[in-house]
Coordinates of C-alpha atoms (C1' of nucleotides) in Angstrom, one line a residue:
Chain K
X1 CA 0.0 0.0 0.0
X2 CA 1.4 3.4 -1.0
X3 CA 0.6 6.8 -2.0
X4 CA -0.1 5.9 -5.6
X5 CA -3.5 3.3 -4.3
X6 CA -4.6 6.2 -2.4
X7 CA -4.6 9.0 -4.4
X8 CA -6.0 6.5 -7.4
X9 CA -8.9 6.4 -5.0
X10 CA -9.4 10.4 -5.5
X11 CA -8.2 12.0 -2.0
X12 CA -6.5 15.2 -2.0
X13 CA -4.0 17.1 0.1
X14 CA -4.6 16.4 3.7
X15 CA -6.6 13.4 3.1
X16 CA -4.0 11.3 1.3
X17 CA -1.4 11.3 4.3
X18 CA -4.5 10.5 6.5
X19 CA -6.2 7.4 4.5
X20 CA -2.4 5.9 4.6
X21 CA -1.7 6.6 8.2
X22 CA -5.2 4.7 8.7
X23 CA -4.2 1.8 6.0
X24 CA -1.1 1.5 7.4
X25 CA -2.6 0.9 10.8
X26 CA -5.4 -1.8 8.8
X27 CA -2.3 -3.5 7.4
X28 CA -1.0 -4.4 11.1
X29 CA -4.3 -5.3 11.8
X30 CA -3.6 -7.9 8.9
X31 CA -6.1 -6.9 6.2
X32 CA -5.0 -7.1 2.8
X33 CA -4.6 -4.3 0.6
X34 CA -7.9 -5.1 -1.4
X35 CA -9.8 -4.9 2.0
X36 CA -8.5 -2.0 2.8
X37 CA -9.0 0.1 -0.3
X38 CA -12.5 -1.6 0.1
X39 CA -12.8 0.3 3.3
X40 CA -11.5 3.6 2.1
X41 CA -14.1 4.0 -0.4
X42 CA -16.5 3.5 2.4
X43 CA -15.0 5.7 4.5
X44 CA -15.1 7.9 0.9
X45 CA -18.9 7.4 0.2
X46 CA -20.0 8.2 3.9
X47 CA -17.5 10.3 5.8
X48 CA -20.5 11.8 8.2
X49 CA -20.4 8.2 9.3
X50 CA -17.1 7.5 10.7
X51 CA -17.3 9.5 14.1
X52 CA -14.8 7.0 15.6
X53 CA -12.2 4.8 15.1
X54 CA -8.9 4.3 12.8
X55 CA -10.5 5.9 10.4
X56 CA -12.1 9.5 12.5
X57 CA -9.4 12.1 11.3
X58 CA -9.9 11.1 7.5
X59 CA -13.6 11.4 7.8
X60 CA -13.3 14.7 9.7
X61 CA -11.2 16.3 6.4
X62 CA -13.1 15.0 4.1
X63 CA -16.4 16.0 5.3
X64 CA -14.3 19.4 5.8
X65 CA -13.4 19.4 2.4
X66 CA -16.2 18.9 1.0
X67 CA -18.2 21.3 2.7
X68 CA -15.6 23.8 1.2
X69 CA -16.4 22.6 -2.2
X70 CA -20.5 23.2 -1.1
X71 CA -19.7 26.3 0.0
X72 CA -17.7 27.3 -3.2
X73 CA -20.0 26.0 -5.7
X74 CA -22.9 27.9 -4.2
X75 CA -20.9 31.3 -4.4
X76 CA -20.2 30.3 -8.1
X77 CA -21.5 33.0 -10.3
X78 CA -23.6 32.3 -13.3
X79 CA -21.2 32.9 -16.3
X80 CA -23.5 35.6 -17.5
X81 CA -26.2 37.9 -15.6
X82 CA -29.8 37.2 -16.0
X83 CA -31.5 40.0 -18.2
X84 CA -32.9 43.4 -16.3
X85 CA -34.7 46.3 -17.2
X86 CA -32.3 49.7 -17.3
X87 CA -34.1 52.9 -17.7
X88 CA -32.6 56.0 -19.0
X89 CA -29.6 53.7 -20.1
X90 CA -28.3 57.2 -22.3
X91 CA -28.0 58.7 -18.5
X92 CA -25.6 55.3 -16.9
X93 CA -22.2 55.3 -16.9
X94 CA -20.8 52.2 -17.9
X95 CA -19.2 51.2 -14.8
X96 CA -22.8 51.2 -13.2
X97 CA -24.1 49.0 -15.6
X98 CA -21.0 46.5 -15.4
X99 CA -21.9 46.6 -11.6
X100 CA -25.4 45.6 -12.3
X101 CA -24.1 43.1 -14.5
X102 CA -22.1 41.4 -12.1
X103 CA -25.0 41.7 -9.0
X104 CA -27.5 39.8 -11.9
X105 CA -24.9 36.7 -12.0
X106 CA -25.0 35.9 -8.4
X107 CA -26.4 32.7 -7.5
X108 CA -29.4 34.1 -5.2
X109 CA -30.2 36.6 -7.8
X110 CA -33.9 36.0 -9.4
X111 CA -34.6 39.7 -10.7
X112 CA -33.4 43.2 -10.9
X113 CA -33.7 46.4 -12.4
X114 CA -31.7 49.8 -12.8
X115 CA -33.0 53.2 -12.6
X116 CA -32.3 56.6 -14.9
X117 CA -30.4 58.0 -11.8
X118 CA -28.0 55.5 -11.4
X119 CA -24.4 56.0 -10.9
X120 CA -21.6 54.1 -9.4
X121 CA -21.1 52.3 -5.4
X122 CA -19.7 50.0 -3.5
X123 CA -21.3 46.8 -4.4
X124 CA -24.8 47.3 -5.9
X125 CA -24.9 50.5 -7.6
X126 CA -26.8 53.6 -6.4
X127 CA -30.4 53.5 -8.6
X128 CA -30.2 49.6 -8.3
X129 CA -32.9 47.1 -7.6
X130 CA -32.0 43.6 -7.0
X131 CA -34.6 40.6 -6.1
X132 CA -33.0 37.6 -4.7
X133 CA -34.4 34.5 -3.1
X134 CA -33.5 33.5 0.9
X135 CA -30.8 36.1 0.9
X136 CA -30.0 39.5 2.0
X137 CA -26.8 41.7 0.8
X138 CA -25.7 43.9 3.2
X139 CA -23.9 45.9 0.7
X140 CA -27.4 45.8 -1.7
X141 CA -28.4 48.3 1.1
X142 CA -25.3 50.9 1.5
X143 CA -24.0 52.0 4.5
X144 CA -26.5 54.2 4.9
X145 CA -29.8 51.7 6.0
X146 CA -33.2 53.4 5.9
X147 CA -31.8 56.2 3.7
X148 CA -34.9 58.3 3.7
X149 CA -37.1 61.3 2.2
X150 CA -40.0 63.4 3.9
X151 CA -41.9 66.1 3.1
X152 CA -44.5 68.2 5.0
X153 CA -46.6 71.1 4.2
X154 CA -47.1 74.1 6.5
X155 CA -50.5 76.3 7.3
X156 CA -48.2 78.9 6.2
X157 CA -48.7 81.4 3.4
X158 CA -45.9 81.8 0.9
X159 CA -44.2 84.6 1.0
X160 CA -44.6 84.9 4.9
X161 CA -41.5 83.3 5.9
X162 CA -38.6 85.0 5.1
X163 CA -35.5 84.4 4.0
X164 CA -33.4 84.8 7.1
X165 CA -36.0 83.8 9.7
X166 CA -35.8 80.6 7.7
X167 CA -32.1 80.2 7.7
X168 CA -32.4 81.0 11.8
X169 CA -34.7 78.3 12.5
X170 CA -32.8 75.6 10.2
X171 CA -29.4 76.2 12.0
X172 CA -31.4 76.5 15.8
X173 CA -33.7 73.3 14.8
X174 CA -31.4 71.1 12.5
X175 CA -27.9 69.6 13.1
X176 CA -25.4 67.8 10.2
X177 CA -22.2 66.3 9.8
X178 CA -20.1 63.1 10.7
X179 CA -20.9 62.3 14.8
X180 CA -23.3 65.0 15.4
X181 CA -25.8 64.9 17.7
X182 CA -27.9 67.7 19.7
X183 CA -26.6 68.1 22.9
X184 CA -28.2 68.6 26.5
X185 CA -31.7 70.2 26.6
X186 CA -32.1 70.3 22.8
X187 CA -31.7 66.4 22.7
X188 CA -35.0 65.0 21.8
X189 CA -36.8 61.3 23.1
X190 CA -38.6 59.4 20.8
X191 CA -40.6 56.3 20.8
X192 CA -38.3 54.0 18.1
X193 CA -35.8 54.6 21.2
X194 CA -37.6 52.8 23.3
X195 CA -38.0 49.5 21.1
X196 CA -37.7 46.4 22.8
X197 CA -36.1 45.3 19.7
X198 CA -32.9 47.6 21.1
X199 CA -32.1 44.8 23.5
X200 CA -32.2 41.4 21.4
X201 CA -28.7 41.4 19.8
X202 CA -25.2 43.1 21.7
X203 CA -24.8 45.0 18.9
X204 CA -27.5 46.5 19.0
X205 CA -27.8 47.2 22.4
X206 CA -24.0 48.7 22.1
X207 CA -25.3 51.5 19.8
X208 CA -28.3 52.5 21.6
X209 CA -25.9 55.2 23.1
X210 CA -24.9 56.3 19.4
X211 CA -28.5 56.1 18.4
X212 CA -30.4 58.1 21.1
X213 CA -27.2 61.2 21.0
X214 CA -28.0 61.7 17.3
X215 CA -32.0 61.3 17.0
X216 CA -33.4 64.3 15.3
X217 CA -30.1 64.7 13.3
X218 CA -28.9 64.9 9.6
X219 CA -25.6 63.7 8.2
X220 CA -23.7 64.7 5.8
X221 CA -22.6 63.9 1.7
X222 CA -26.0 64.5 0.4
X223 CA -28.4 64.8 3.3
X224 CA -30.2 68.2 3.8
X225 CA -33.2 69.8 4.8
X226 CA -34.8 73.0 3.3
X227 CA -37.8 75.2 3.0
X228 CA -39.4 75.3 -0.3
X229 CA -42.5 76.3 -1.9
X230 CA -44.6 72.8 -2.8
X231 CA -47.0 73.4 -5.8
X232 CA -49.8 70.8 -6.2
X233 CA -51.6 71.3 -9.8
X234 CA -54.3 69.3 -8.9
X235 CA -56.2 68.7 -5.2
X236 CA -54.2 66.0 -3.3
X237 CA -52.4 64.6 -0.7
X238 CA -55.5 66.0 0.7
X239 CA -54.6 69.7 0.3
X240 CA -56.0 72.2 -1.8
X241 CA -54.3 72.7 -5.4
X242 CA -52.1 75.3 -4.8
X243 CA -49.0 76.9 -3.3
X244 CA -47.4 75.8 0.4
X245 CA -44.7 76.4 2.3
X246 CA -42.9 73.1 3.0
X247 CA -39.8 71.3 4.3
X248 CA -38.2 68.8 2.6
X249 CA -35.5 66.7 4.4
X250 CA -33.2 63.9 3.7
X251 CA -31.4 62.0 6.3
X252 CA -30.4 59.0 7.5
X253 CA -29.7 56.2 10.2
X254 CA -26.4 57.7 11.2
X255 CA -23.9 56.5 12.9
X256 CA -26.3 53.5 14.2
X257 CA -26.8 52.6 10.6
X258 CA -23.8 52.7 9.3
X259 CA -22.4 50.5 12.2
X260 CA -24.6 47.8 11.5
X261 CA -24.0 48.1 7.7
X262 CA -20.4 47.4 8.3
X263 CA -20.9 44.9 11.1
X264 CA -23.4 42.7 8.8
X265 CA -21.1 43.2 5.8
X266 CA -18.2 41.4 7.8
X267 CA -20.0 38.7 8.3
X268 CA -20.7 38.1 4.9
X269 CA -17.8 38.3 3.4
X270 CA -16.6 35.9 5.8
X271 CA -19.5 33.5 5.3
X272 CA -18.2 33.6 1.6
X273 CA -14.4 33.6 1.8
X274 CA -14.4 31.9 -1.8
X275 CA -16.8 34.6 -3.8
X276 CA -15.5 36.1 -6.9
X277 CA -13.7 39.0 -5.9
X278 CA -15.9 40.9 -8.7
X279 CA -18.9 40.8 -6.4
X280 CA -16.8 40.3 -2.6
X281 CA -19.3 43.5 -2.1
X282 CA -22.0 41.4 -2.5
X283 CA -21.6 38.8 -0.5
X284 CA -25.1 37.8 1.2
X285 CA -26.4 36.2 4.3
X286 CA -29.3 33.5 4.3
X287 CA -32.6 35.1 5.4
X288 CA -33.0 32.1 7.4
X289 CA -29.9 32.2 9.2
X290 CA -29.0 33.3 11.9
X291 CA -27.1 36.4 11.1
X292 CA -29.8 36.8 8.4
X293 CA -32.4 37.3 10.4
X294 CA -30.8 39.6 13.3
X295 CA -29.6 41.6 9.9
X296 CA -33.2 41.6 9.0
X297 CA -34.0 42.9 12.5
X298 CA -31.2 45.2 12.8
X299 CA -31.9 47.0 9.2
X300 CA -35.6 47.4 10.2
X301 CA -34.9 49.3 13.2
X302 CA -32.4 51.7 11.6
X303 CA -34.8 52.0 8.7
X304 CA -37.5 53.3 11.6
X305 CA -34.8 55.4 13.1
X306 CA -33.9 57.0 9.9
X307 CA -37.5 57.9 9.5
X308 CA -37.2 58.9 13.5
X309 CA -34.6 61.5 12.4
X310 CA -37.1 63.2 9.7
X311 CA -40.2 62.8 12.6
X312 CA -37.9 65.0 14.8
X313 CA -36.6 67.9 12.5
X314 CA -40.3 68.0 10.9
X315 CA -41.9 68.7 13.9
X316 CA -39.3 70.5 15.6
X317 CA -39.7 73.3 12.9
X318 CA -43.3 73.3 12.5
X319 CA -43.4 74.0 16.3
X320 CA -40.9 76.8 16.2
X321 CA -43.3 78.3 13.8
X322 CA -46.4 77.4 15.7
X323 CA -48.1 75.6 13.3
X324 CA -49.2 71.7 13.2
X325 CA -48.3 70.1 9.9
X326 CA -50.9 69.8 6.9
X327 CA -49.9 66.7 5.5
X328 CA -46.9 64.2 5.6
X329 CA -45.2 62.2 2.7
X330 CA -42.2 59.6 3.6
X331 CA -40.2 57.2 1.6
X332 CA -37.1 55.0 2.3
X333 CA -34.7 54.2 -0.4
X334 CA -32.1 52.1 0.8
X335 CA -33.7 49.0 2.3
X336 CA -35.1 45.5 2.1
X337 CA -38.1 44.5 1.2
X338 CA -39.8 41.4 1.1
X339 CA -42.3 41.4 -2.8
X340 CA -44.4 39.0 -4.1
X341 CA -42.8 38.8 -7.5
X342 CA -44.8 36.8 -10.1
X343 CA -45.4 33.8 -7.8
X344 CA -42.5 34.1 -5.6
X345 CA -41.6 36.1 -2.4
X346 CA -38.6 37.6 -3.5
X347 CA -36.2 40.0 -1.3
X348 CA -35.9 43.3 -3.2
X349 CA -33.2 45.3 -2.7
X350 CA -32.9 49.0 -3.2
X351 CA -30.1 50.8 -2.8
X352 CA -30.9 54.4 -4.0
X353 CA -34.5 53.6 -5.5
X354 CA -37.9 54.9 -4.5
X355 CA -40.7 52.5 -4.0
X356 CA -43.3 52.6 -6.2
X357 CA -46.2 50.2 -6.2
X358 CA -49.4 51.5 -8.0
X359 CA -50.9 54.7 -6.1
X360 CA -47.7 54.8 -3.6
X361 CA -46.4 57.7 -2.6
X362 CA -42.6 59.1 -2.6
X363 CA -40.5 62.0 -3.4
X364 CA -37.8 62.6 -5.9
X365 CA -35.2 65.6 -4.6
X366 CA -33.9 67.3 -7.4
X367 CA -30.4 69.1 -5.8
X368 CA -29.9 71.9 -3.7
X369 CA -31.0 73.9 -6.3
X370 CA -33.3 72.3 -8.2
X371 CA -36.9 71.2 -7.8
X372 CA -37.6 67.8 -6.4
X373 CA -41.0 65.8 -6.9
X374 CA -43.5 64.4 -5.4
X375 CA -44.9 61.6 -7.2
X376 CA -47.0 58.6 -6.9
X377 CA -46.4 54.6 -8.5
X378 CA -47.6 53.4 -11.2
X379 CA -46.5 49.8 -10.4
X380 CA -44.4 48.6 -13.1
X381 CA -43.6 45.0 -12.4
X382 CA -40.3 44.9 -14.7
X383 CA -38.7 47.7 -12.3
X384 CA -39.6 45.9 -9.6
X385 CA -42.3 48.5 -8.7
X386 CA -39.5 51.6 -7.9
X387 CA -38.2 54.7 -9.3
X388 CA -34.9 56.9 -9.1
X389 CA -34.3 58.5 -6.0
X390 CA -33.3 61.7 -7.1
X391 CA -31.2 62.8 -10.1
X392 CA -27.8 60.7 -9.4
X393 CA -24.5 62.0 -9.7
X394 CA -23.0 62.8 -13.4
X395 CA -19.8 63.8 -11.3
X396 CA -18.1 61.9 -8.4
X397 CA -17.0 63.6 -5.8
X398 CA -13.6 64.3 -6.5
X399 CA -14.2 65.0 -10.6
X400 CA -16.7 67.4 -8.9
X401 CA -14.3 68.9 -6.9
X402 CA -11.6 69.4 -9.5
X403 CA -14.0 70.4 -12.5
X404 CA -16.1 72.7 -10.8
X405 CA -15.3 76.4 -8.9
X406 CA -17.0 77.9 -6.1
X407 CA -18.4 80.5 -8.5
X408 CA -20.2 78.7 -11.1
X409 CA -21.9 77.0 -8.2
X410 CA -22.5 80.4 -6.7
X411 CA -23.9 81.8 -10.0
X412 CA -26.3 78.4 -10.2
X413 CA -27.9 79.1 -7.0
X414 CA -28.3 82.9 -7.5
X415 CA -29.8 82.5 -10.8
X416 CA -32.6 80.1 -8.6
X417 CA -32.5 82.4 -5.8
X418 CA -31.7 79.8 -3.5
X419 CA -29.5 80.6 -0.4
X420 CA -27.5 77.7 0.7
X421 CA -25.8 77.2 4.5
X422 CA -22.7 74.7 4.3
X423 CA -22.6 72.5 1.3
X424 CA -19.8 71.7 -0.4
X425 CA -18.7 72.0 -4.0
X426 CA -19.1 67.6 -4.4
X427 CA -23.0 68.7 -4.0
X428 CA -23.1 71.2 -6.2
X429 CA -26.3 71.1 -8.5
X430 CA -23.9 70.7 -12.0
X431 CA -22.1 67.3 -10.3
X432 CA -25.4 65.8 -10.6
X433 CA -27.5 64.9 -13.6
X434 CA -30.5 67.2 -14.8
X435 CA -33.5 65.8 -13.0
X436 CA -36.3 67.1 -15.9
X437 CA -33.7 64.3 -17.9
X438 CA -34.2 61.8 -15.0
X439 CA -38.1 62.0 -14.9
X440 CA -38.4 61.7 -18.1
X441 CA -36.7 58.3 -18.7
X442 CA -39.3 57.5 -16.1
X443 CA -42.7 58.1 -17.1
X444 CA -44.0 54.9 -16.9
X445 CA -42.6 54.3 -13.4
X446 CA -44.1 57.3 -11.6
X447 CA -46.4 60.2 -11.9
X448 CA -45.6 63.4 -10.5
X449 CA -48.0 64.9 -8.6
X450 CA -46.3 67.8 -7.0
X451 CA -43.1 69.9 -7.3
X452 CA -41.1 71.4 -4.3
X453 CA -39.0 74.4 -5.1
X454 CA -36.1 74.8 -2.6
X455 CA -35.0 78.8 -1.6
X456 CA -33.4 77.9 1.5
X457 CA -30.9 74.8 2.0
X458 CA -29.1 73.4 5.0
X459 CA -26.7 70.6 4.3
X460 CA -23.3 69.8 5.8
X461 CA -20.3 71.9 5.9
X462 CA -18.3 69.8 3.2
X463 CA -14.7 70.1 3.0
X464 CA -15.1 73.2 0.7
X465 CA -18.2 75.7 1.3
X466 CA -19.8 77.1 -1.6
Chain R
dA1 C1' -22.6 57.4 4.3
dT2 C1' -19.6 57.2 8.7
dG3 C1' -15.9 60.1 13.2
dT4 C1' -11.7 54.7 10.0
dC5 C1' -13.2 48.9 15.5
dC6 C1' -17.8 45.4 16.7

DNA sequence: ATGTCC
């Protein structure tokens, strides 16, 4: 008996010096070699069977191994991505759609879609949709979970509010930037605080801190809120057609969020240490796993607290002004839903996308100087009932930042007659593409039913003010 | 997007 029998049989690396160590000890038991090589195949065909005995180690790596090959042939991609609907595919750079491409080759993939805003991220692009089955992709999310929208319109007339007073109440009432929160008396409670939901996983419970210290807050990159004029052409919403004064915010899950991003992503890549390295962003968790499912949990929450965040700066202006809201509108756009899909419950994905079912409301921002929309679903099934999320980038940050000076951006927002506190040049309205373009690769996605006019805008001081 | 570590 040598080396040459066993590896005839088909055992690899560890498993060849182990089936001879246990043949050799078989041969001093006096069994011929026939016997033996009988046994191994045994040992071969049934490994999960050999839990003692001269033959225990070899079982142990070959069960080993072969739970690496499992594990490797289910994060196999498919050689080429299942077809998806792309709208506004003139307005996509290239490098978004070769994202996409890779997303629609993963194994749990079923369906997808990409919208007119879309532009380059880490993993899933921004303005993707992505339907898989019994999995969740941390990175199919963003860092920023529950990624959020809200409008709401004021018993105020236009025209009432002026200028400053409006800049005065949005730096007393709002706070932005990287590990913000309000501090002492200004700190607000709210009920998504008090979750029991807070105390089912350590991680969660280590972030409660973070979470209650920045409630009410904004971030920064993007995230802003402003007062605007909404115009409604047509009674809804159940207003009046006509003119409103109304704030328009978009925020976040903060710090919280972005923890549990990272922490779920970890684990993912991990459970998949063999994954293509084209789509190592995308590595997914089971559903029904057990990191799957506290994902699930975790992501829900910080999509509650992102919508938390908006509760707190809506009604914190409306009081400072006195008045009690009119009318709400709300949307999330980076989260996880679960959609009946043809005849399948499918996990849609959207990472920068609005939902849009038939009738459902949501809000398309524009930039800081440009009008944003309110619009409702029309439900079409091959987008996976969503929309764009805005107008997407045309210009990443740093080309934004190199291409473009202060005063073109300055001219921009005079020319609109908006006035703009913090900012910074990477949000300036020419980085991103022209959102009358946007809406209109769109029309059979959404309906607008409203447009909001910024004239004043709050957003982070970037690393350059405008 | 976030105060570079869950």
């Amino acid at each position: 008996m040598n080396g040459k029998h066993i590896t005839k049989l088909g055992f690899e690396k560890k498993a060849v010096g182990l089936a001879l160590a246990a043949a050799t000890l078989r041969e001093k038991a006096g069994l011929e070699r026939d016997e033996i090589l009988a046994e191994l195949r045994q040992v071969q065909a049934n490994p999960a069977g050999y839990t003692g005995g001269v033959y225990e180690a070899l079982a142990a790596e070959l069960s080993a191994q072969r739970a690496e090959l499992d594990l490797k042939a289910s994060a196999a991609l498919r050689p080429a991505p299942l077809p998806y609907g792309v709208w506004g595919a003139d307005l996509i750079e290239p490098g978004a759609r070769s994202q996409m491409d890779v997303a629609m080759r993963l194994p749990v993939t079923r369906a997808g879609a990409l919208m007119p805003d879309a532009h380059v991220g880490y993993g899933l692009p921004i303005g993707g949709v992505l339907a898989t089955e019994n999995a969740v992709i941390p990175y199919g999310v963003g860092v920023d979970i529950g990624c959020s929208m809200m409008l709401s319109a004021l018993p105020v007339p236009v025209g009432q509010l002026g200028v400053e007073e409006a800049r005065a109440l949005l730096l007393r009432h709002t706070r932005f930037g990287a590990g913000v929160g309000f501090e002492g008396r200004d700190r607000e409670d709210h009920p998504v605080l008090h979750e029991s939901v807070w105390g089912e996983q350590p991680l969660l419970r280590h972030l409660h801190d973070k979470a209650v210290a920045q409630v009410g807050t904004s971030g920064s990159g993007n995230h802003f809120v402003e007062f605007g004029t909404l115009r409604l052409a047509e009674a809804d919403l159940g207003l009046e057609a006509g003119e409103y004064l109304a704030v328009l915010s978009h925020s976040g899950s903060r710090g919280f969020g972005a923890q549990v991003a990272n922490h779920f992503t970890t684990l993912a890549q991990r459970l998949h240490p063999t994954i293509d390295p084209a789509a190592k962003k995308l590595a997914w968790l089971p559903l029904d796993g057990e990191d799957g499912q506290a994902y699930w949990q975790a992501m829900n929450l910080a999509g509650r607290y992102a919508l938390a965040n908006h509760d707190l700066i809506h009604a914190r202006l409306a009081r400072a002004l006195g008045v009690r809201e009119l009318t709400r509108v709300s949307n999330s756009h980076n989260l996880v839903w679960k959609q009946q899909v043809g005849s399948q419950e499918l996990i849609v994905h959207r990472k920068g996308a609005t939902p849009a079912q038939a009738g459902q409301l949501g809000l398309i921002p524009g930039s800081m100087a440009d009008p944003g929309f309110v619009v409702r679903g029309l439900g079409q099934p091959a987008a996976l009932h969503s929309a764009s999320h805005g107008a997407g980038r045309q210009l990443g940050r740093k080309a934004a930042a190199s291409t473009l000076a202060k005063k073109e951006v300055q001219a921009y927002l005079k020319q609109r007659g908006v006035t703009l506190l913090g900012g910074g040049i990477d949000e300036a309205p020419q980085a991103y593409k022209r959102i009358e373009d946007v809406l209109a690769r769109q029309g059979d996605l959404v309906a607008v039913i409203g447009q909001f006019t910024p004239w004043v805008v709050r957003m982070d001081t970037g690393s350059e003010d405008v």
